[in-house]
mmCIF file of C-alpha atoms and ligand atoms in Angstrom:
data_model
loop_
_atom_site.group_PDB
_atom_site.id
_atom_site.type_symbol
_atom_site.label_atom_id
_atom_site.label_comp_id
_atom_site.label_asym_id
_atom_site.label_seq_id
_atom_site.Cartn_x
_atom_site.Cartn_y
_atom_site.Cartn_z
ATOM 1 C CA MET A 114 91.725 106.658 132.206
ATOM 2 C CA PRO A 115 91.852 103.329 130.341
ATOM 3 C CA LEU A 116 88.692 101.495 129.697
ATOM 4 C CA SER A 117 87.764 98.742 132.235
ATOM 5 C CA VAL A 118 87.285 95.595 130.202
ATOM 6 C CA ARG A 119 86.555 91.879 130.723
ATOM 7 C CA GLU A 120 87.149 89.398 127.857
ATOM 8 C CA LEU A 121 84.006 87.280 127.117
ATOM 9 C CA HIS A 122 85.544 85.170 124.416
ATOM 10 C CA PRO A 123 89.293 84.661 123.743
ATOM 11 C CA GLY A 124 90.519 87.348 121.352
ATOM 12 C CA PHE A 125 87.040 88.390 120.535
ATOM 13 C CA ALA A 126 83.893 89.713 122.445
ATOM 14 C CA THR A 127 84.695 91.916 125.418
ATOM 15 C CA GLU A 128 82.548 93.622 128.081
ATOM 16 C CA VAL A 129 83.286 97.291 128.814
ATOM 17 C CA MET A 130 82.390 98.340 132.289
ATOM 18 C CA GLY A 131 81.791 101.577 134.129
ATOM 19 C CA LEU A 132 80.456 103.685 131.242
ATOM 20 C CA ASP A 133 77.030 105.478 131.104
ATOM 21 C CA LEU A 134 76.258 105.728 127.356
ATOM 22 C CA ALA A 135 73.149 107.811 127.754
ATOM 23 C CA HIS A 136 75.246 110.956 128.208
ATOM 24 C CA PRO A 137 77.873 112.604 126.034
ATOM 25 C CA LEU A 138 81.312 110.904 126.216
ATOM 26 C CA PRO A 139 84.628 112.704 126.164
ATOM 27 C CA ASP A 140 86.488 112.350 122.836
ATOM 28 C CA ALA A 141 89.246 110.361 124.420
ATOM 29 C CA THR A 142 86.729 107.734 125.581
ATOM 30 C CA VAL A 143 85.249 107.577 122.098
ATOM 31 C CA ALA A 144 88.678 107.061 120.651
ATOM 32 C CA ASP A 145 89.371 104.315 123.259
ATOM 33 C CA LEU A 146 86.067 102.590 122.374
ATOM 34 C CA GLN A 147 86.999 102.794 118.666
ATOM 35 C CA ASP A 148 90.380 101.067 119.449
ATOM 36 C CA ALA A 149 88.528 98.476 121.545
ATOM 37 C CA MET A 150 86.164 97.781 118.641
ATOM 38 C CA ASP A 151 89.100 97.367 116.315
ATOM 39 C CA ARG A 152 90.698 94.974 118.713
ATOM 40 C CA HIS A 153 87.699 92.857 119.769
ATOM 41 C CA GLY A 154 84.958 93.125 117.074
ATOM 42 C CA VAL A 155 82.158 92.908 119.607
ATOM 43 C CA LEU A 156 81.703 95.066 122.746
ATOM 44 C CA VAL A 157 79.026 94.512 125.445
ATOM 45 C CA PHE A 158 77.842 97.193 127.752
ATOM 46 C CA ARG A 159 75.488 96.105 130.513
ATOM 47 C CA GLY A 160 73.067 98.112 132.769
ATOM 48 C CA GLN A 161 72.499 100.929 130.276
ATOM 49 C CA HIS A 162 69.420 103.260 130.266
ATOM 50 C CA LEU A 163 68.989 104.299 126.634
ATOM 51 C CA THR A 164 66.094 105.934 124.939
ATOM 52 C CA ASP A 165 65.834 105.706 121.097
ATOM 53 C CA ASN A 166 67.363 109.231 120.956
ATOM 54 C CA SER A 167 70.244 108.527 123.190
ATOM 55 C CA GLN A 168 70.949 105.206 121.350
ATOM 56 C CA ILE A 169 71.040 107.206 117.980
ATOM 57 C CA ALA A 170 73.256 109.896 119.591
ATOM 58 C CA PHE A 171 75.748 107.226 120.824
ATOM 59 C CA ALA A 172 75.850 105.708 117.295
ATOM 60 C CA ARG A 173 76.523 109.083 115.699
ATOM 61 C CA LEU A 174 79.847 109.310 117.712
ATOM 62 C CA PHE A 175 81.082 106.553 115.324
ATOM 63 C CA GLY A 176 79.414 107.284 112.007
ATOM 64 C CA PRO A 177 76.210 108.311 110.313
ATOM 65 C CA PRO A 178 73.332 106.015 111.195
ATOM 66 C CA GLU A 179 71.724 104.381 108.193
ATOM 67 C CA ARG A 180 67.943 104.148 107.427
ATOM 68 C CA TYR A 181 65.891 101.192 108.436
ATOM 69 C CA VAL A 182 65.221 99.006 105.363
ATOM 70 C CA LEU A 183 61.608 98.405 106.177
ATOM 71 C CA SER A 184 60.899 102.086 105.961
ATOM 72 C CA TYR A 185 61.189 101.952 102.183
ATOM 73 C CA ARG A 186 57.729 100.306 101.764
ATOM 74 C CA PRO A 187 55.070 102.865 100.765
ATOM 75 C CA GLY A 188 52.515 103.525 103.476
ATOM 76 C CA ILE A 189 54.146 101.283 106.092
ATOM 77 C CA LYS A 190 53.319 101.876 109.768
ATOM 78 C CA LEU A 191 56.445 101.299 111.905
ATOM 79 C CA ARG A 192 56.452 100.860 115.649
ATOM 80 C CA LEU A 193 59.447 103.169 116.258
ATOM 81 C CA ALA A 194 59.315 106.792 115.089
ATOM 82 C CA GLN A 195 62.861 107.484 114.038
ATOM 83 C CA PRO A 196 63.954 106.195 110.616
ATOM 84 C CA GLU A 197 67.314 105.194 112.110
ATOM 85 C CA MET A 198 65.688 102.719 114.490
ATOM 86 C CA VAL A 199 65.668 99.087 113.278
ATOM 87 C CA ASP A 200 62.847 97.255 114.985
ATOM 88 C CA VAL A 201 64.287 93.841 115.851
ATOM 89 C CA SER A 202 61.375 93.118 118.242
ATOM 90 C CA ASN A 203 58.588 90.565 117.895
ATOM 91 C CA LEU A 204 55.947 93.249 118.647
ATOM 92 C CA ASP A 205 53.066 94.448 116.498
ATOM 93 C CA ALA A 206 53.298 98.145 115.507
ATOM 94 C CA ALA A 207 49.648 98.759 116.255
ATOM 95 C CA THR A 208 49.088 96.885 119.553
ATOM 96 C CA GLY A 209 52.592 96.587 121.027
ATOM 97 C CA GLU A 210 51.794 92.929 121.719
ATOM 98 C CA PRO A 211 53.655 89.883 120.222
ATOM 99 C CA GLN A 212 52.851 89.859 116.571
ATOM 100 C CA ASP A 213 50.919 87.311 114.468
ATOM 101 C CA ARG A 214 52.719 84.307 113.233
ATOM 102 C CA ASN A 215 52.354 85.475 109.591
ATOM 103 C CA ALA A 216 53.124 89.178 110.176
ATOM 104 C CA ARG A 217 55.337 90.536 107.443
ATOM 105 C CA HIS A 218 57.650 92.262 109.930
ATOM 106 C CA ARG A 219 58.143 88.800 111.618
ATOM 107 C CA MET A 220 58.815 87.184 108.188
ATOM 108 C CA VAL A 221 61.504 89.644 107.392
ATOM 109 C CA ASN A 222 63.054 89.400 110.882
ATOM 110 C CA LEU A 223 63.128 85.590 110.760
ATOM 111 C CA GLY A 224 65.979 86.157 108.270
ATOM 112 C CA ASN A 225 68.101 87.262 111.220
ATOM 113 C CA ARG A 226 68.210 83.547 112.206
ATOM 114 C CA LEU A 227 70.550 82.978 109.278
ATOM 115 C CA TRP A 228 74.273 83.929 109.811
ATOM 116 C CA HIS A 229 74.679 87.389 108.341
ATOM 117 C CA THR A 230 76.298 90.832 108.387
ATOM 118 C CA ASP A 231 73.997 93.782 108.679
ATOM 119 C CA SER A 232 73.416 95.702 105.508
ATOM 120 C CA SER A 233 76.001 94.048 103.382
ATOM 121 C CA PHE A 234 73.297 94.330 100.701
ATOM 122 C CA LYS A 235 73.705 98.140 100.640
ATOM 123 C CA GLN A 236 76.085 99.993 98.368
ATOM 124 C CA ILE A 237 77.410 101.608 101.489
ATOM 125 C CA ARG A 238 77.446 98.666 103.759
ATOM 126 C CA GLY A 239 76.751 98.626 107.521
ATOM 127 C CA ALA A 240 79.728 99.412 109.817
ATOM 128 C CA LEU A 241 78.879 99.178 113.491
ATOM 129 C CA SER A 242 75.542 97.786 114.778
ATOM 130 C CA MET A 243 74.314 98.660 118.196
ATOM 131 C CA LEU A 244 71.521 96.542 119.542
ATOM 132 C CA TYR A 245 69.853 97.497 122.782
ATOM 133 C CA ALA A 246 67.476 95.314 124.889
ATOM 134 C CA HIS A 247 64.331 96.901 126.349
ATOM 135 C CA SER A 248 62.663 93.486 127.166
ATOM 136 C CA VAL A 249 63.803 89.924 126.789
ATOM 137 C CA PRO A 250 62.128 86.579 126.977
ATOM 138 C CA PRO A 251 62.851 84.259 130.039
ATOM 139 C CA GLU A 252 64.918 81.995 127.931
ATOM 140 C CA GLY A 253 66.228 81.584 124.410
ATOM 141 C CA GLY A 254 66.601 84.581 121.978
ATOM 142 C CA GLU A 255 70.336 84.789 122.372
ATOM 143 C CA THR A 256 72.456 86.422 119.684
ATOM 144 C CA GLU A 257 75.526 84.515 118.381
ATOM 145 C CA PHE A 258 78.576 86.204 116.886
ATOM 146 C CA GLY A 259 81.254 84.592 114.708
ATOM 147 C CA ASP A 260 84.783 86.037 114.371
ATOM 148 C CA GLY A 261 85.566 86.542 110.667
ATOM 149 C CA ARG A 262 89.191 87.795 111.485
ATOM 150 C CA ALA A 263 90.099 84.566 113.297
ATOM 151 C CA ALA A 264 88.460 82.633 110.466
ATOM 152 C CA TYR A 265 90.588 84.494 107.893
ATOM 153 C CA ASP A 266 93.754 83.866 109.923
ATOM 154 C CA ARG A 267 93.019 80.101 109.960
ATOM 155 C CA LEU A 268 92.405 79.706 106.188
ATOM 156 C CA PRO A 269 94.942 77.704 104.290
ATOM 157 C CA GLU A 270 97.293 79.987 102.317
ATOM 158 C CA SER A 271 95.895 78.501 99.015
ATOM 159 C CA MET A 272 92.375 79.686 100.079
ATOM 160 C CA LYS A 273 93.647 83.172 101.019
ATOM 161 C CA GLN A 274 95.173 83.379 97.527
ATOM 162 C CA GLN A 275 91.970 82.119 95.905
ATOM 163 C CA ILE A 276 89.728 84.689 97.577
ATOM 164 C CA ALA A 277 92.060 87.726 97.290
ATOM 165 C CA GLY A 278 90.459 90.161 94.854
ATOM 166 C CA LEU A 279 87.216 88.260 94.562
ATOM 167 C CA ARG A 280 83.861 90.078 95.075
ATOM 168 C CA ALA A 281 80.460 88.773 96.028
ATOM 169 C CA GLN A 282 77.025 90.124 95.141
ATOM 170 C CA HIS A 283 74.737 90.739 98.144
ATOM 171 C CA SER A 284 70.962 91.263 98.257
ATOM 172 C CA LEU A 285 68.329 91.406 101.059
ATOM 173 C CA MET A 286 65.971 89.711 98.660
ATOM 174 C CA HIS A 287 68.374 86.773 98.242
ATOM 175 C CA SER A 288 68.641 86.047 102.019
ATOM 176 C CA ARG A 289 64.895 86.242 102.414
ATOM 177 C CA ALA A 290 64.295 84.111 99.323
ATOM 178 C CA GLN A 291 66.389 81.327 100.969
ATOM 179 C CA LEU A 292 63.602 81.081 103.515
ATOM 180 C CA GLY A 293 60.941 81.222 100.796
ATOM 181 C CA PHE A 294 59.896 84.838 101.533
ATOM 182 C CA THR A 295 59.648 87.114 98.480
ATOM 183 C CA ASP A 296 57.040 89.770 99.465
ATOM 184 C CA PHE A 297 58.958 92.965 98.354
ATOM 185 C CA THR A 298 57.387 95.748 96.359
ATOM 186 C CA PRO A 299 58.939 97.292 93.192
ATOM 187 C CA GLU A 300 59.782 100.382 95.428
ATOM 188 C CA GLU A 301 61.755 98.125 97.787
ATOM 189 C CA HIS A 302 63.538 96.458 94.974
ATOM 190 C CA ALA A 303 64.405 99.863 93.464
ATOM 191 C CA ALA A 304 65.571 101.253 96.824
ATOM 192 C CA LEU A 305 67.659 98.128 97.658
ATOM 193 C CA PRO A 306 69.401 96.984 94.525
ATOM 194 C CA PRO A 307 72.049 94.311 94.933
ATOM 195 C CA SER A 308 75.557 95.442 96.063
ATOM 196 C CA GLN A 309 78.966 93.996 95.473
ATOM 197 C CA HIS A 310 81.799 93.846 98.071
ATOM 198 C CA PRO A 311 85.143 92.041 98.365
ATOM 199 C CA LEU A 312 85.155 88.591 100.077
ATOM 200 C CA VAL A 313 88.012 89.850 102.275
ATOM 201 C CA SER A 314 87.442 92.987 104.350
ATOM 202 C CA VAL A 315 90.396 94.982 105.587
ATOM 203 C CA ASN A 316 90.261 97.240 108.684
ATOM 204 C CA PRO A 317 91.863 100.444 107.498
ATOM 205 C CA ARG A 318 93.172 101.312 110.949
ATOM 206 C CA THR A 319 94.776 97.879 111.859
ATOM 207 C CA GLY A 320 95.238 96.286 108.452
ATOM 208 C CA ARG A 321 93.614 93.171 109.859
ATOM 209 C CA LYS A 322 91.839 91.034 107.358
ATOM 210 C CA SER A 323 88.565 89.226 107.743
ATOM 211 C CA VAL A 324 86.225 87.043 105.633
ATOM 212 C CA TYR A 325 83.200 89.133 104.562
ATOM 213 C CA VAL A 326 80.311 86.857 103.708
ATOM 214 C CA ALA A 327 76.740 86.534 104.735
ATOM 215 C CA SER A 328 73.427 85.008 103.981
ATOM 216 C CA HIS A 329 72.828 88.003 101.784
ATOM 217 C CA ALA A 330 75.632 86.929 99.447
ATOM 218 C CA SER A 331 74.058 85.280 96.367
ATOM 219 C CA HIS A 332 77.148 84.542 94.220
ATOM 220 C CA VAL A 333 80.775 85.410 93.518
ATOM 221 C CA LEU A 334 81.414 87.568 90.547
ATOM 222 C CA ASP A 335 83.241 85.949 87.627
ATOM 223 C CA MET A 336 82.584 82.447 89.028
ATOM 224 C CA PRO A 337 79.816 79.867 88.102
ATOM 225 C CA ILE A 338 76.945 80.397 90.490
ATOM 226 C CA PRO A 339 77.018 76.963 92.233
ATOM 227 C CA GLU A 340 80.794 77.209 92.663
ATOM 228 C CA GLY A 341 80.467 80.708 94.245
ATOM 229 C CA ARG A 342 77.691 79.614 96.465
ATOM 230 C CA LEU A 343 79.770 76.735 97.740
ATOM 231 C CA LEU A 344 82.639 79.067 98.420
ATOM 232 C CA ILE A 345 80.346 81.385 100.330
ATOM 233 C CA ALA A 346 79.011 78.496 102.335
ATOM 234 C CA ASP A 347 82.572 77.298 103.121
ATOM 235 C CA LEU A 348 83.569 80.774 104.373
ATOM 236 C CA ILE A 349 80.452 81.134 106.462
ATOM 237 C CA GLU A 350 81.237 77.776 107.992
ATOM 238 C CA ALA A 351 84.834 78.805 108.637
ATOM 239 C CA ALA A 352 83.747 81.984 110.451
ATOM 240 C CA THR A 353 81.093 80.235 112.644
ATOM 241 C CA ARG A 354 83.043 77.219 113.941
ATOM 242 C CA PRO A 355 81.939 76.684 117.542
ATOM 243 C CA ASP A 356 85.208 77.843 118.995
ATOM 244 C CA LEU A 357 84.979 81.162 117.138
ATOM 245 C CA VAL A 358 81.468 81.913 118.384
ATOM 246 C CA TYR A 359 80.429 84.162 121.246
ATOM 247 C CA ARG A 360 76.853 83.701 122.374
ATOM 248 C CA HIS A 361 75.212 86.709 124.095
ATOM 249 C CA THR A 362 72.472 85.977 126.609
ATOM 250 C CA TRP A 363 70.432 89.176 126.751
ATOM 251 C CA ARG A 364 69.550 91.115 129.900
ATOM 252 C CA VAL A 365 67.349 94.297 129.850
ATOM 253 C CA GLY A 366 69.727 97.271 129.533
ATOM 254 C CA ASP A 367 72.415 95.465 127.507
ATOM 255 C CA LEU A 368 73.838 97.287 124.524
ATOM 256 C CA VAL A 369 75.866 95.075 122.235
ATOM 257 C CA VAL A 370 78.014 96.727 119.486
ATOM 258 C CA TRP A 371 79.595 94.805 116.748
ATOM 259 C CA ASP A 372 81.637 95.471 113.627
ATOM 260 C CA ASN A 373 79.726 94.028 110.692
ATOM 261 C CA ARG A 374 82.815 94.223 108.478
ATOM 262 C CA CYS A 375 84.609 91.493 110.485
ATOM 263 C CA THR A 376 81.903 89.482 112.279
ATOM 264 C CA LEU A 377 78.848 87.401 111.457
ATOM 265 C CA HIS A 378 75.860 87.091 113.695
ATOM 266 C CA ARG A 379 72.469 85.376 113.998
ATOM 267 C CA GLY A 380 69.498 85.394 116.392
ATOM 268 C CA MET A 381 68.424 82.195 118.233
ATOM 269 C CA PRO A 382 64.803 81.074 118.590
ATOM 270 C CA PHE A 383 62.646 81.758 121.611
ATOM 271 C CA ASP A 384 59.062 81.421 122.791
ATOM 272 C CA GLU A 385 57.492 84.298 120.775
ATOM 273 C CA SER A 386 54.520 84.578 123.135
ATOM 274 C CA TYR A 387 56.884 86.665 125.319
ATOM 275 C CA PRO A 388 57.859 90.130 124.230
ATOM 276 C CA ARG A 389 61.446 90.494 123.016
ATOM 277 C CA ASP A 390 62.037 94.208 122.359
ATOM 278 C CA LEU A 391 65.479 94.750 120.857
ATOM 279 C CA ARG A 392 66.223 97.879 118.891
ATOM 280 C CA ARG A 393 69.150 98.490 116.642
ATOM 281 C CA VAL A 394 71.022 101.427 115.147
ATOM 282 C CA THR A 395 73.650 100.742 112.447
ATOM 283 C CA THR A 396 76.221 103.218 111.137
ATOM 284 C CA SER A 397 77.091 103.338 107.479
ATOM 285 C CA ASP A 398 80.591 102.288 106.370
ATOM 286 C CA VAL A 399 81.245 105.603 104.536
ATOM 287 C CA VAL A 400 85.006 105.126 104.651
ATOM 288 C CA THR A 401 85.823 101.716 103.269
ATOM 289 C CA SER A 402 82.708 101.191 101.096
ATOM 290 C CA ALA A 403 83.591 104.252 99.086
ATOM 291 C CA ARG A 404 86.846 102.721 97.841
HETATM 292 C C1 OGA B 27 70.139 92.354 114.236
HETATM 293 C C2 OGA B 27 70.015 90.939 114.348
HETATM 294 C C3 OGA B 27 69.593 89.069 115.866
HETATM 295 C C4 OGA B 27 68.759 88.952 117.087
HETATM 296 O O1 OGA B 27 69.609 93.133 115.084
HETATM 297 O O2 OGA B 27 70.776 92.776 113.276
HETATM 298 O O3 OGA B 27 70.454 90.194 113.482
HETATM 299 O O4 OGA B 27 69.180 88.098 117.981
HETATM 300 N N1 OGA B 27 69.510 90.481 115.504
HETATM 301 O O5 OGA B 27 67.691 89.540 117.234
HETATM 302 MN MN1 MN B 28 71.530 91.440 112.044
#
């Protein structure tokens, strides 16, 4: 049976209806969802009832879940037990209440307000991210997605030629340093060394190209640093023009899945006295990163 879908943004984000993701899915449905991911880049599933375990199990259908970056700090107490669960909430691990303004977890998560791709700073970069809403504030706190494929298609031919074959260096510490946050231990630096990835990402199943840039990208290899940073800024701008952006307004029970290899995203501000409990699982791009 074909998927029941509703386009949310032309050529881009699409809602998939009628699936209960808390239970095992037939292989044919998983294949249809993979095709839909390749076509749309962002898929929205509403009205789900996921536990952390069922969210991880759903992610595993598409690839191995990666480990949460904050788990590398020695002695850290995390709110969510499984190392695959990324805590995107504004909640304190000890009290479960909205966290202090200066909490380290908040400082790291504030970096999500910059346009980025998840885990581009890893050697094996992030593939699909799956973000699920347990509680949401009454207003604000949307997540915006930019279409890197449409951005690539629109680039002038000269720009496509200029960026073909170029690689950028990515680092979590670079994106956080842009906001003035540098509190990382030697263990975290050692566990998360910079990575290098092509500026153009190619979907191996469809051949479709996308710009692949992010706030984690610090410079372009073999290019003067200021020149590379300007190129990165231009490409981020190209991928986030208002007509290429889908803004997701969260409801409890939403699962949004996006392909980090061809989209950018960012979180929007909200009144942080309200709980916003969003939890993410991201799969590792074991296929194309290994090339
Ligand atoms: C993420 C992320 C943005 C948000 O989960 O990777 O960037 O709106 N989230 O919380
Ligand atoms: Mn993110």
